[in-house]
Short mmCIF file of C-alpha atoms in Angstrom, two decimals:
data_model
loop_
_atom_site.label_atom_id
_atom_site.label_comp_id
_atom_site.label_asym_id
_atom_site.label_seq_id
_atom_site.Cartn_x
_atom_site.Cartn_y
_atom_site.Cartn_z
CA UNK N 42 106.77 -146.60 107.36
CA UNK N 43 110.00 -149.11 107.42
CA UNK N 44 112.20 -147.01 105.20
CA UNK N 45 115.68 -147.88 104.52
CA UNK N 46 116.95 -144.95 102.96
CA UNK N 47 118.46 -143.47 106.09
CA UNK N 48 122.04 -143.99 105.53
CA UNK N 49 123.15 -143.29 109.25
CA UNK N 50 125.05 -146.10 111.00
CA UNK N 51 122.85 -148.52 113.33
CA UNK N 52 125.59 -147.13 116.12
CA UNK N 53 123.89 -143.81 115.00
CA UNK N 54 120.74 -144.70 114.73
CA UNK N 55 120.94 -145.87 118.21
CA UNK N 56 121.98 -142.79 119.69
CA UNK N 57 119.00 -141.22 117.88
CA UNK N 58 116.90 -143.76 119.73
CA UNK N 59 118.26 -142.57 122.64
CA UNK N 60 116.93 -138.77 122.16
CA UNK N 61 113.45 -140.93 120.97
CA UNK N 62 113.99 -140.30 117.35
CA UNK N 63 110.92 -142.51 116.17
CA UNK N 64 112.89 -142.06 112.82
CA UNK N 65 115.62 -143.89 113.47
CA UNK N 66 113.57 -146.59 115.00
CA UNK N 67 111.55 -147.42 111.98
CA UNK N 68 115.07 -147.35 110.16
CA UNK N 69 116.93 -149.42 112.39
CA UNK N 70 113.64 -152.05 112.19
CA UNK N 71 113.73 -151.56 108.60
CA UNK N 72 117.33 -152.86 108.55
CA UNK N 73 117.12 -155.65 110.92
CA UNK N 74 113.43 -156.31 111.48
CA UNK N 75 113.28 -159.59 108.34
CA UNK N 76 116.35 -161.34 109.21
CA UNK N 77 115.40 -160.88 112.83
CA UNK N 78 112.12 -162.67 111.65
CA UNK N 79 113.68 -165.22 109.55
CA UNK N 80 115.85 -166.68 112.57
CA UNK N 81 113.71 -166.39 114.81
CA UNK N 82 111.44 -168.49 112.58
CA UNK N 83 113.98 -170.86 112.88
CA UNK N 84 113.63 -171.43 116.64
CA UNK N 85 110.05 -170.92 116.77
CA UNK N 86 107.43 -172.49 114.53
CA UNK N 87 104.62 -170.30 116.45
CA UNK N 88 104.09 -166.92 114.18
CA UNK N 89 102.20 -165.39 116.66
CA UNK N 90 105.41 -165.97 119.63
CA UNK N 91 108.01 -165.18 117.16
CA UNK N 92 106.25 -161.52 116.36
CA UNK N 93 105.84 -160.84 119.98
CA UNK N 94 108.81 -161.92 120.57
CA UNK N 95 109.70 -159.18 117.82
CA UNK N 96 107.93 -156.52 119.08
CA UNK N 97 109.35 -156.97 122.41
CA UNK N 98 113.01 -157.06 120.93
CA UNK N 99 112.55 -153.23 119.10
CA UNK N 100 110.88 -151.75 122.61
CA UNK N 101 113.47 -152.89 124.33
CA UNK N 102 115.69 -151.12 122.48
CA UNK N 103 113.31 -148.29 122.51
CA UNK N 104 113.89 -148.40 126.48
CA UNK N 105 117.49 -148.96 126.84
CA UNK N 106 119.56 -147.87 123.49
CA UNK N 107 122.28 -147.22 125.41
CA UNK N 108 122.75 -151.04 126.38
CA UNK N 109 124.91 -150.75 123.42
CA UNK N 110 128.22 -150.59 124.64
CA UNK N 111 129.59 -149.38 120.99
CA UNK N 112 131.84 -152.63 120.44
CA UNK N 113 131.17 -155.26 118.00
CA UNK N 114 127.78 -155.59 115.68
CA UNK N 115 124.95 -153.81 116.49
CA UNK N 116 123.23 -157.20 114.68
CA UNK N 117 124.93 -159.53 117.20
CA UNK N 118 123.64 -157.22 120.04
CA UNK N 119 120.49 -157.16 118.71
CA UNK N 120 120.13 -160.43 118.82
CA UNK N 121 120.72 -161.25 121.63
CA UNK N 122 117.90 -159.07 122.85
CA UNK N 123 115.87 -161.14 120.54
CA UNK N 124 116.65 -164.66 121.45
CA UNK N 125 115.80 -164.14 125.27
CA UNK N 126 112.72 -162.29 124.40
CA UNK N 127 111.72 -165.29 122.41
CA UNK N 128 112.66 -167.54 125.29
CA UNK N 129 110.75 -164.85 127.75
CA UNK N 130 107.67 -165.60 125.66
CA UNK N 131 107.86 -169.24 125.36
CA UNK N 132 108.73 -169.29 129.09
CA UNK N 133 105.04 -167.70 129.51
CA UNK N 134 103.43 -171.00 126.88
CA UNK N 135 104.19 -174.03 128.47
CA UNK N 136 103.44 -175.87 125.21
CA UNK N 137 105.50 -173.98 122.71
CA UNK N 138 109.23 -175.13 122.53
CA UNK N 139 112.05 -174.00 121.36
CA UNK N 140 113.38 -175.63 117.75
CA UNK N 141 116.84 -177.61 117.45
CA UNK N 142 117.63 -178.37 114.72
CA UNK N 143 115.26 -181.51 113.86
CA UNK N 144 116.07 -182.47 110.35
CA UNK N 145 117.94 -185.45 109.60
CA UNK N 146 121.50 -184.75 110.00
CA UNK N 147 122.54 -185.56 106.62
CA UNK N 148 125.05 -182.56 105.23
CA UNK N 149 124.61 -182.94 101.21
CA UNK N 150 127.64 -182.10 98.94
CA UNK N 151 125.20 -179.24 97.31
CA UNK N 152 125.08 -177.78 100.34
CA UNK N 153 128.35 -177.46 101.12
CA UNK N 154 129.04 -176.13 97.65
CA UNK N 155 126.37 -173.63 97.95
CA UNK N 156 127.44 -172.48 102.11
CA UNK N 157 131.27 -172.68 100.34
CA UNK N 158 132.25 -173.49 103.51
CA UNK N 159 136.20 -174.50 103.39
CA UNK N 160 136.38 -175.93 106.93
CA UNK N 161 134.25 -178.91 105.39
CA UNK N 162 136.10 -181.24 107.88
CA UNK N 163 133.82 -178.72 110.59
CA UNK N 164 130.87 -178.60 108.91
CA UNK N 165 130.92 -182.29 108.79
CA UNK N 166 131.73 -182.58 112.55
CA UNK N 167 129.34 -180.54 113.39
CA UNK N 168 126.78 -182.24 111.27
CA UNK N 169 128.08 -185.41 112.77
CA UNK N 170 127.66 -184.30 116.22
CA UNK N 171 124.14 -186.02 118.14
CA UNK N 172 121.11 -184.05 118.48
CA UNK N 173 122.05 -183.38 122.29
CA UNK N 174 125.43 -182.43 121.86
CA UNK N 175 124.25 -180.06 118.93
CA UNK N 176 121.66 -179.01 120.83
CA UNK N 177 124.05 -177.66 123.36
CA UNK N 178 126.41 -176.61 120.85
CA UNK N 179 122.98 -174.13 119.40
CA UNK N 180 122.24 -173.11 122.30
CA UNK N 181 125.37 -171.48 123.64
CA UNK N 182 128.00 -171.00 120.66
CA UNK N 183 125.15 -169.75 117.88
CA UNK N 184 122.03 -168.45 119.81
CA UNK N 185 125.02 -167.06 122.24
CA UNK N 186 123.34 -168.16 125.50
CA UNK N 187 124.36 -168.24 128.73
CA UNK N 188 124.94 -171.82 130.63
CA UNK N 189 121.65 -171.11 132.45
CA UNK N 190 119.68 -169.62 129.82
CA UNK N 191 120.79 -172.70 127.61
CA UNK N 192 119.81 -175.03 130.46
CA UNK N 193 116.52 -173.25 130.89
CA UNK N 194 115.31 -174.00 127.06
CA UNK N 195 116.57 -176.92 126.58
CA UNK N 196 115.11 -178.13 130.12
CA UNK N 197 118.04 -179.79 131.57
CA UNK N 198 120.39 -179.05 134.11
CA UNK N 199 122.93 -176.56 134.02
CA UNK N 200 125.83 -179.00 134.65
CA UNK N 201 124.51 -181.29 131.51
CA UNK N 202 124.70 -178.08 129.42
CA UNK N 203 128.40 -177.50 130.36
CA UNK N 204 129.53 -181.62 130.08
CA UNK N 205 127.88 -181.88 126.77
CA UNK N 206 129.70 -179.18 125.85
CA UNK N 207 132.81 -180.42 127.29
CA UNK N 208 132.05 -183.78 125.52
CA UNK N 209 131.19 -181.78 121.92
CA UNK N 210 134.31 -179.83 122.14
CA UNK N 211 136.25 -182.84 122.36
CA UNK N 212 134.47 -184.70 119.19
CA UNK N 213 134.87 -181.65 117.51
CA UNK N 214 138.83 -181.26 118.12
CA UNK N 215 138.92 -184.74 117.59
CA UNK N 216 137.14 -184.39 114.18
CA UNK N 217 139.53 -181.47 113.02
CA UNK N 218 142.79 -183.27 114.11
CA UNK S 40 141.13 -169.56 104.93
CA UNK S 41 137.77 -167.24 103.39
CA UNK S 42 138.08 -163.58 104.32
CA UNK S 43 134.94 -162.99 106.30
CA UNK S 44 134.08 -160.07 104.04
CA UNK S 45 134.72 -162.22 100.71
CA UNK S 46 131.88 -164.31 100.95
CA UNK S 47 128.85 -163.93 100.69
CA UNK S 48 125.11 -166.28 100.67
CA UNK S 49 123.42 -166.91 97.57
CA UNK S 50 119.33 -166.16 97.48
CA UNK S 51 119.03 -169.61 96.81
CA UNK S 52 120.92 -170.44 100.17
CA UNK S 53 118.61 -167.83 101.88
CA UNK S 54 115.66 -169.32 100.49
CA UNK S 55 116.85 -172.61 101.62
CA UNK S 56 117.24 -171.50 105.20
CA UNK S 57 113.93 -169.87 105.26
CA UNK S 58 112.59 -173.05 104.21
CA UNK S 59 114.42 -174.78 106.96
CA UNK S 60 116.28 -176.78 104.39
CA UNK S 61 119.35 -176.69 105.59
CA UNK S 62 121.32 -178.73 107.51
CA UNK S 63 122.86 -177.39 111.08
CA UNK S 64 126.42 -176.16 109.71
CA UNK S 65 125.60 -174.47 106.54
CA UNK S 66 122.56 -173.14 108.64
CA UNK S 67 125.26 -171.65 111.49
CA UNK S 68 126.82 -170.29 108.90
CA UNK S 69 124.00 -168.16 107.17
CA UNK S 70 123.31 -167.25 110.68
CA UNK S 71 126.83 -166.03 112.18
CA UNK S 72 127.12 -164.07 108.30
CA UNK S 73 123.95 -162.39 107.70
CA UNK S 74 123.12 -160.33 111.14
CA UNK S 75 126.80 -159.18 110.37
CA UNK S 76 126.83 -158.60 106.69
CA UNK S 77 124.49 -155.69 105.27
CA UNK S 78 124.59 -156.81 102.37
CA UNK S 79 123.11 -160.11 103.21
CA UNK S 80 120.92 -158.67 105.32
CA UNK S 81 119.90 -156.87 102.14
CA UNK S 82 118.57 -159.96 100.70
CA UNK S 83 116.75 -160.77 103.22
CA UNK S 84 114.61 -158.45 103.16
CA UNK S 85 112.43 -159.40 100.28
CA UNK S 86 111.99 -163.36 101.74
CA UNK S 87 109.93 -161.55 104.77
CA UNK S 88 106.35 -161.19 104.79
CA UNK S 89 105.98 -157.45 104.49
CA UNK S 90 102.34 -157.41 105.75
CA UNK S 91 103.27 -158.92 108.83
CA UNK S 92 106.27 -156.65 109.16
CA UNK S 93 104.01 -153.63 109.13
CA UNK S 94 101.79 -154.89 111.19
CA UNK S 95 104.60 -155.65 113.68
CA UNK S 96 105.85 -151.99 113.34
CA UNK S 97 103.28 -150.48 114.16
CA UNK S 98 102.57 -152.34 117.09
CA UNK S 99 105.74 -151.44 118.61
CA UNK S 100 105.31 -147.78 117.63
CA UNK S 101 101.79 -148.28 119.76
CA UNK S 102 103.88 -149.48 122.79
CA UNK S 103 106.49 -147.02 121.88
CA UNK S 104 104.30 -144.53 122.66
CA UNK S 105 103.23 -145.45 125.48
CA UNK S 106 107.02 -145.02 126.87
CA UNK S 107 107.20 -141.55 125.86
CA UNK S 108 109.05 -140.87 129.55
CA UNK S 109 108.17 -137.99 131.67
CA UNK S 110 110.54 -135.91 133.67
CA UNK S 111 109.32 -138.47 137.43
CA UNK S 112 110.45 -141.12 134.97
CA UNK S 113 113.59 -140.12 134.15
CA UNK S 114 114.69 -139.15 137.88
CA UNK S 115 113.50 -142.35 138.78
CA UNK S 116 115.03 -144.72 136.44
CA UNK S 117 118.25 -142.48 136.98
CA UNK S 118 118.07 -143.47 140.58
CA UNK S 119 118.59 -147.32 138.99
CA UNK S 120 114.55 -147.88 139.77
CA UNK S 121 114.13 -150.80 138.01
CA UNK S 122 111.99 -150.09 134.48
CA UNK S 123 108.67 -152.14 135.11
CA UNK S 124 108.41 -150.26 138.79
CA UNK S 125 109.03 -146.63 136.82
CA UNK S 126 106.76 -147.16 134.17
CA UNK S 127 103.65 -148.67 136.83
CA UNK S 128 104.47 -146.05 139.39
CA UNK S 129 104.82 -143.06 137.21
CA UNK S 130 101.62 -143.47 134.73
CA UNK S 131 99.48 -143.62 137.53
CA UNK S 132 99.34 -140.06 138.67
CA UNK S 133 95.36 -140.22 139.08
CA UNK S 134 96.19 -142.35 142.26
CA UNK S 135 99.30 -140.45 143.13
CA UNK S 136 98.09 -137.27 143.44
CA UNK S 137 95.57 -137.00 146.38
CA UNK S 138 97.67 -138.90 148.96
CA UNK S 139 100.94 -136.99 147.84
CA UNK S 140 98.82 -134.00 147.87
CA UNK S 141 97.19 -135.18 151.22
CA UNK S 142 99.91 -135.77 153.09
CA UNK S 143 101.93 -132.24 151.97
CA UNK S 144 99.17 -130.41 152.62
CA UNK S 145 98.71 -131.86 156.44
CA UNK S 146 103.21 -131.09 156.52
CA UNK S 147 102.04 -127.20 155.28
CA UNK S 148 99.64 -126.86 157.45
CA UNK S 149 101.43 -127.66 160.72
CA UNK S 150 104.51 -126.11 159.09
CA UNK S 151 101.82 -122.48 159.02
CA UNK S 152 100.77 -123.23 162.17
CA UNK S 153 104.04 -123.87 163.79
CA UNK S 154 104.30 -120.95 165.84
CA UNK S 155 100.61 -120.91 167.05
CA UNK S 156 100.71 -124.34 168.54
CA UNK S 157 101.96 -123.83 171.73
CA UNK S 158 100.34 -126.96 173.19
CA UNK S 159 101.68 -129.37 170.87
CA UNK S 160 97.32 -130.66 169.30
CA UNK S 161 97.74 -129.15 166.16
CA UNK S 162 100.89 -131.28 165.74
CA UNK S 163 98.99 -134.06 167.69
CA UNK S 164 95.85 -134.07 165.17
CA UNK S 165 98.38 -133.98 162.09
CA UNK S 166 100.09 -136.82 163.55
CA UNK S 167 97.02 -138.58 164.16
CA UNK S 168 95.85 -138.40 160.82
CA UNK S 169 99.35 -138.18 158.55
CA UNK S 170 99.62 -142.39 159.17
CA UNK S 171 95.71 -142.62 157.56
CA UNK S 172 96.65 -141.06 154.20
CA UNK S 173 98.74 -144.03 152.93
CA UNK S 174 96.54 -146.87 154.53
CA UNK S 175 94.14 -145.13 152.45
CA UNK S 176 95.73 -145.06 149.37
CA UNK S 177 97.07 -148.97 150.05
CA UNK S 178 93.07 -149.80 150.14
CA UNK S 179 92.30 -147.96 146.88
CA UNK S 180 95.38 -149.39 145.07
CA UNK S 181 93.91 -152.58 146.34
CA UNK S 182 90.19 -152.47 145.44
CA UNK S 183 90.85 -150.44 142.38
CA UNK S 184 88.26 -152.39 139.50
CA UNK S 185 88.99 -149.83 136.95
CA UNK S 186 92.92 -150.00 136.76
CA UNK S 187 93.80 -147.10 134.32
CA UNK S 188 97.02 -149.04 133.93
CA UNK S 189 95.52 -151.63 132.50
CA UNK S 190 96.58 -151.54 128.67
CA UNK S 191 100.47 -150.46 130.37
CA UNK S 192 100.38 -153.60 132.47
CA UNK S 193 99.52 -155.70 130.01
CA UNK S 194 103.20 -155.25 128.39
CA UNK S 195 104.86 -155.25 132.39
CA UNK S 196 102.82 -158.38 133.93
CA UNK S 197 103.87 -157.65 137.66
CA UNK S 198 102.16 -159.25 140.89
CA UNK S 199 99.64 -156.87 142.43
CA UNK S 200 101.51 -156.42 145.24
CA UNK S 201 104.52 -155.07 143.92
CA UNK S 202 101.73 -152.66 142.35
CA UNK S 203 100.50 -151.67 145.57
CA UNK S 204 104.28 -151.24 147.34
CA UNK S 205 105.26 -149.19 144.34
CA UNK S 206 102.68 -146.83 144.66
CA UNK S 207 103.01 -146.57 148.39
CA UNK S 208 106.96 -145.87 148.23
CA UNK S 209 106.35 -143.17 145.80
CA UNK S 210 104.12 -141.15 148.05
CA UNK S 211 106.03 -142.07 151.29
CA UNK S 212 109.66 -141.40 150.04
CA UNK S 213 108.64 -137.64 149.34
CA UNK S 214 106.67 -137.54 152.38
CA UNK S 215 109.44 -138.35 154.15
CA UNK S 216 112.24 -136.35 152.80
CA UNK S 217 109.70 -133.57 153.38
CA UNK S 218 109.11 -134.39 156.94
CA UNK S 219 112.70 -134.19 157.49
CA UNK S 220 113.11 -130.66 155.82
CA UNK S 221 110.10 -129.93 158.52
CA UNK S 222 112.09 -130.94 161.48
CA UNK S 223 115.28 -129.33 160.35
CA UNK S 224 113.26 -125.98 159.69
CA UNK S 225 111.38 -125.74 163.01
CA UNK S 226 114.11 -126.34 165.53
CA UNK S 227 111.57 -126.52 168.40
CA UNK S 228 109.66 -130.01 166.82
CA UNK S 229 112.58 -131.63 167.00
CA UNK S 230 111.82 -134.93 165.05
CA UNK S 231 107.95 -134.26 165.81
CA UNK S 232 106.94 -133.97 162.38
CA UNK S 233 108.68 -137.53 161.11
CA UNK S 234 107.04 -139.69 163.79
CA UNK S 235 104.21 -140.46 161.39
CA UNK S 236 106.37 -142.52 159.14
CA UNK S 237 106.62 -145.01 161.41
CA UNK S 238 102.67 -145.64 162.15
CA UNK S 239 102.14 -145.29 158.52
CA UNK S 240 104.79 -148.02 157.25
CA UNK S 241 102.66 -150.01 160.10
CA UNK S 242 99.72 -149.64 159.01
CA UNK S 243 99.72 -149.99 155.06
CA UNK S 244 102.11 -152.98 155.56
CA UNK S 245 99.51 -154.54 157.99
CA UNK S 246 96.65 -154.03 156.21
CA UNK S 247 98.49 -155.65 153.21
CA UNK S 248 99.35 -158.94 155.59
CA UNK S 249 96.15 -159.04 156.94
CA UNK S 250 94.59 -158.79 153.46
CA UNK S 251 96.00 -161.94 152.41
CA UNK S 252 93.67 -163.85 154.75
CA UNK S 253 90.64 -160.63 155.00
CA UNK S 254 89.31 -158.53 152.49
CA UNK S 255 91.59 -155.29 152.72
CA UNK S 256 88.75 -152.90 153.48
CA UNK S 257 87.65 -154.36 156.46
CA UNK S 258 90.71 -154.67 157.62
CA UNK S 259 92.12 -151.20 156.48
CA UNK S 260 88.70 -149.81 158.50
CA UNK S 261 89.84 -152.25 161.54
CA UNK S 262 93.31 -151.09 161.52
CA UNK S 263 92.10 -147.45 161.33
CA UNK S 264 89.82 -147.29 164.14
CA UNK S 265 92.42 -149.17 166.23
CA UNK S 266 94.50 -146.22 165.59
CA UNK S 267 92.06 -143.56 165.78
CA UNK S 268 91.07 -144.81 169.16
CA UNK S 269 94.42 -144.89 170.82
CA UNK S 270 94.97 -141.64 169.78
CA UNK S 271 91.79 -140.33 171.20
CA UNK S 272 92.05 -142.24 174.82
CA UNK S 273 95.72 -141.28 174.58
CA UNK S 274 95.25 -137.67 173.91
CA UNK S 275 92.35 -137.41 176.31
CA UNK S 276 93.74 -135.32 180.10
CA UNK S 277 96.71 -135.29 178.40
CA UNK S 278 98.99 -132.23 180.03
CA UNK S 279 99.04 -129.67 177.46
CA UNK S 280 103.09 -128.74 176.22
CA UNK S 281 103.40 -132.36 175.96
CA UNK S 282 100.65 -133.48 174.22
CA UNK S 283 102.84 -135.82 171.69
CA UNK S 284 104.48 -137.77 174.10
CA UNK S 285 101.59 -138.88 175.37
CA UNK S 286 100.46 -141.48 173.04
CA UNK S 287 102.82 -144.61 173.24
CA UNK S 288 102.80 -144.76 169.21
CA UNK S 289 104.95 -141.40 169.46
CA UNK S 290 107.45 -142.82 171.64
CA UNK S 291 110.91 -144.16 171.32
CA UNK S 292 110.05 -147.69 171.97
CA UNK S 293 106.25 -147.01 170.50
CA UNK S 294 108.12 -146.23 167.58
CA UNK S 295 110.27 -149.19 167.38
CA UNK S 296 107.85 -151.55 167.62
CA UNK S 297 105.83 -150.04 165.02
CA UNK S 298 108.85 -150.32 162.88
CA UNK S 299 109.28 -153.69 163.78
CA UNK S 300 105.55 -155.01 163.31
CA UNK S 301 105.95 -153.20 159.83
CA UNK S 302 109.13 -155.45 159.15
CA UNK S 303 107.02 -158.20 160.11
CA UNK S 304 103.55 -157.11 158.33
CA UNK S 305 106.19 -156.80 154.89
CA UNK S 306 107.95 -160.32 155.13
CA UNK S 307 103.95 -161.75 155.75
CA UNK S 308 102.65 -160.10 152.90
CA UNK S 309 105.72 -161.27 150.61
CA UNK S 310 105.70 -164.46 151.95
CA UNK S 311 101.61 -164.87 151.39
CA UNK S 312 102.17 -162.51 147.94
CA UNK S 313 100.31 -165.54 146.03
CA UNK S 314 97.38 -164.85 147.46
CA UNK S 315 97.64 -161.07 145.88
CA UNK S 316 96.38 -161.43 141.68
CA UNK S 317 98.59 -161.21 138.89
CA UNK S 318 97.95 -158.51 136.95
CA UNK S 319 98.30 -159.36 133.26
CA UNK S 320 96.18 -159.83 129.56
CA UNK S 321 92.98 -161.07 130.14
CA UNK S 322 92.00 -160.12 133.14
CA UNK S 323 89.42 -157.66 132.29
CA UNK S 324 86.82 -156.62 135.19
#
């Protein structure tokens, strides 16, 4: 099944999609499917959601390969598919929400050594940054959101999403000046 | 400054974000590198549950399957149909057929007997009868327990009534395009053979209004006999050549105000839609 040893591009391997190459699909999943998982794990505690959510991404693609414009990462585009499938699904579970980050804020020196981040003065702004702000900041820089999509999963008005993130850009300037 | 391509995450960082160890930045970070980075990716690979992976695969092949597209599809979703309304419409051929089939037939027939109606009844009768066909297929979209669909709209959740619409514009779109070919072909009809549309459109949009507050076969029978009977008081010592113009329903302003009462019956039956059922998982009959 999910076998990697296709060594076509993914920009390939979607225009084999597009002629319904089932081939290319399971190779293209094969790439992308676990890290797919893994971050979407990360905004989802429900397995169940997160594996529709999943499935939904790959038939999608299935249905319109050619969404892909040919610029940037096939990984970015895919997911972005991904992220407002997951948000399609919770939309559908009242109870289910969507995961900020909800661990203590606390950005250890191992970590940093480990992420070798250089922009530490960032990493620690960022870190620094409250849960709303951050929220935000998830929502629309990293999960690459939209204002309204952003607004509609973190259940606040679309204006709030684009203050905070007025307000977060200016901690986070401040931070790096 | 790190080159982008220099760097690269440790398993041990990957484990850590799996195990939603990490704090925000350093998580941004593994997530911004590894959907970009195949070599990352790479190492990702063995942290997922490869069970559930399979098991995820083939589900989507399942539902990938199901999309295999057929040659309606692709003309429709060429047109810019929108996907959900392609894939409900076009699986459903047991319902398509007979009224398509239905309504061509009745076109062919008048078509054959084009020269031999002198006295305009054939063309009255086919009339009559043309505006039936989709009222009929409206009711059976409606009342349908068995939907064949149902495993395909369990994937597209979409209200019943968009259902029902779909399937109607499918069958009256060709109907129509083929009425017009009639008219252009026999010169002497003039626009006879299109004045159907307009009773039809009128009645399957008013038996869907009226069905939000009625069930939709009494109404569809109530609507029907209404119809039938007009024809039949309007057609009786009616002067032969000009049979048609007899009945109001095939005049000018007949015609308008069926178009209008189908705007109408349309914007009741959208506005009232939540009184149609959802389709969707779970509903099994």
């Amino acid at each position: 099944m999910v076998t990697v040893d296709d060594d076509r591009s993914d920009a390939r391997l979607l225009e084999a999609i597009g002629v319904e190459d089932e081939r290319a699909l399971a190779t293209l999943y094969g790439r992308h499917a676990p890290w797919l998982t893994l971050r979407l794990t990360r905004r989802c505690a429900d397995i169940e959601i997160v594996d529709l959510a999943l499935q939904d991404t790959f038939v999608a693609v299935w249905r319109r390969p050619q969404a892909y414009r040919g610029t940037g990462e096939v990984g970015a585009w895919l997911w972005g598919i991904a992220i407002r499938r997951l948000i399609d699904q919770l939309r559908r579970r009242p109870h289910a929400r969507y995961l900020l980050t909800n661990e203590p804020l606390v950005v250890s020196a191992e970590d940093e050594v480990l992420v070798g981040v250089q922009h530490g003065d960032l990493a620690r702004a960022l870190d620094h940054l409250s849960p709303e702000l951050l929220a935000v900041v998830q929502a629309t820089i990293l999960d690459g959101l939209s204002t309204r999509e952003a607004a509609r999963v973190l259940n606040i008005p679309a204006g709030t999403v684009k203050s905070r993130m007025h307000r977060a850009r200016i901690e986070l300037r401040g931070a790096l000046t | 400054m790190t080159d982008a391509r220099s760097w690269h995450a440790s398993t041990e960082l990957l484990e850590a974000y799996v195990a939603g160890d990490l704090a925000s930045a350093p998580m941004a970070s593994v997530e911004a590198h590894v959907g970009a980075c195949d070599r990352c990716r790479g190492l990702t690979t063995p942290l997922a549950d490869r069970a559930r992976l399979q098991q995820n695969f083939t589900e989507i092949i399942d539902r990938v399957g199901m999309l295999r597209r057929n040659p309606l599809e692709r003309w429709l979703s060429r047109l810019g149909v929108p996907e959900r309304v392609v894939r409900v419409v076009s699986v459903s051929p047991a319902d398509r057929t007979p009224w398509s089939f239905g309504v061509l037939v009745a076109l062919l027939v008048a078509a054959a007997l084009g020269g031999a109606d002198a006295d305009g009844r054939t063309m009255y009768l086919l009339l009559t009868v043309a505006p039936l066909l989709p009222l009929l297929g409206v009711t059976m979209s409606a009342t349908m327990r068995s939907d064949p669909l149902r495993e395909l709209t369990r994937s597209t959740p979409m209200p019943q009534l968009s259902l029902i619409v779909s399937r109607c514009l499918v069958v009256l779109v060709p109907a129509a395009g083929f009425s017009l070919v009639l008219a252009l072909l026999v010169p002497s009809w003039g626009w006879e053979p299109a004045l159907w549309l307009a009773p039809a459109l009128s009645l399957s949009a008013g038996s869907l209004a009226l069905s939000t507050w009625l069930p939709i076969q009494r109404v569809a029978i109530a609507l029907a006999s209404v119809w039938i009977g007009g024809s039949v008081i309007a057609f009786i010592g009616a002067p032969p050549p000009h049979v048609v113009t007899q009945f109001v329903a095939f005049r000018p302003m007949g015609q308008l105000a069926l178009l209008a009462s189908a705007v109408v019956a349309a914007w009741v039956a959208a506005r009232r839609s939540d009184s149609f059922e959802m389709i969707h998982a779970g509903r099994i009959s």
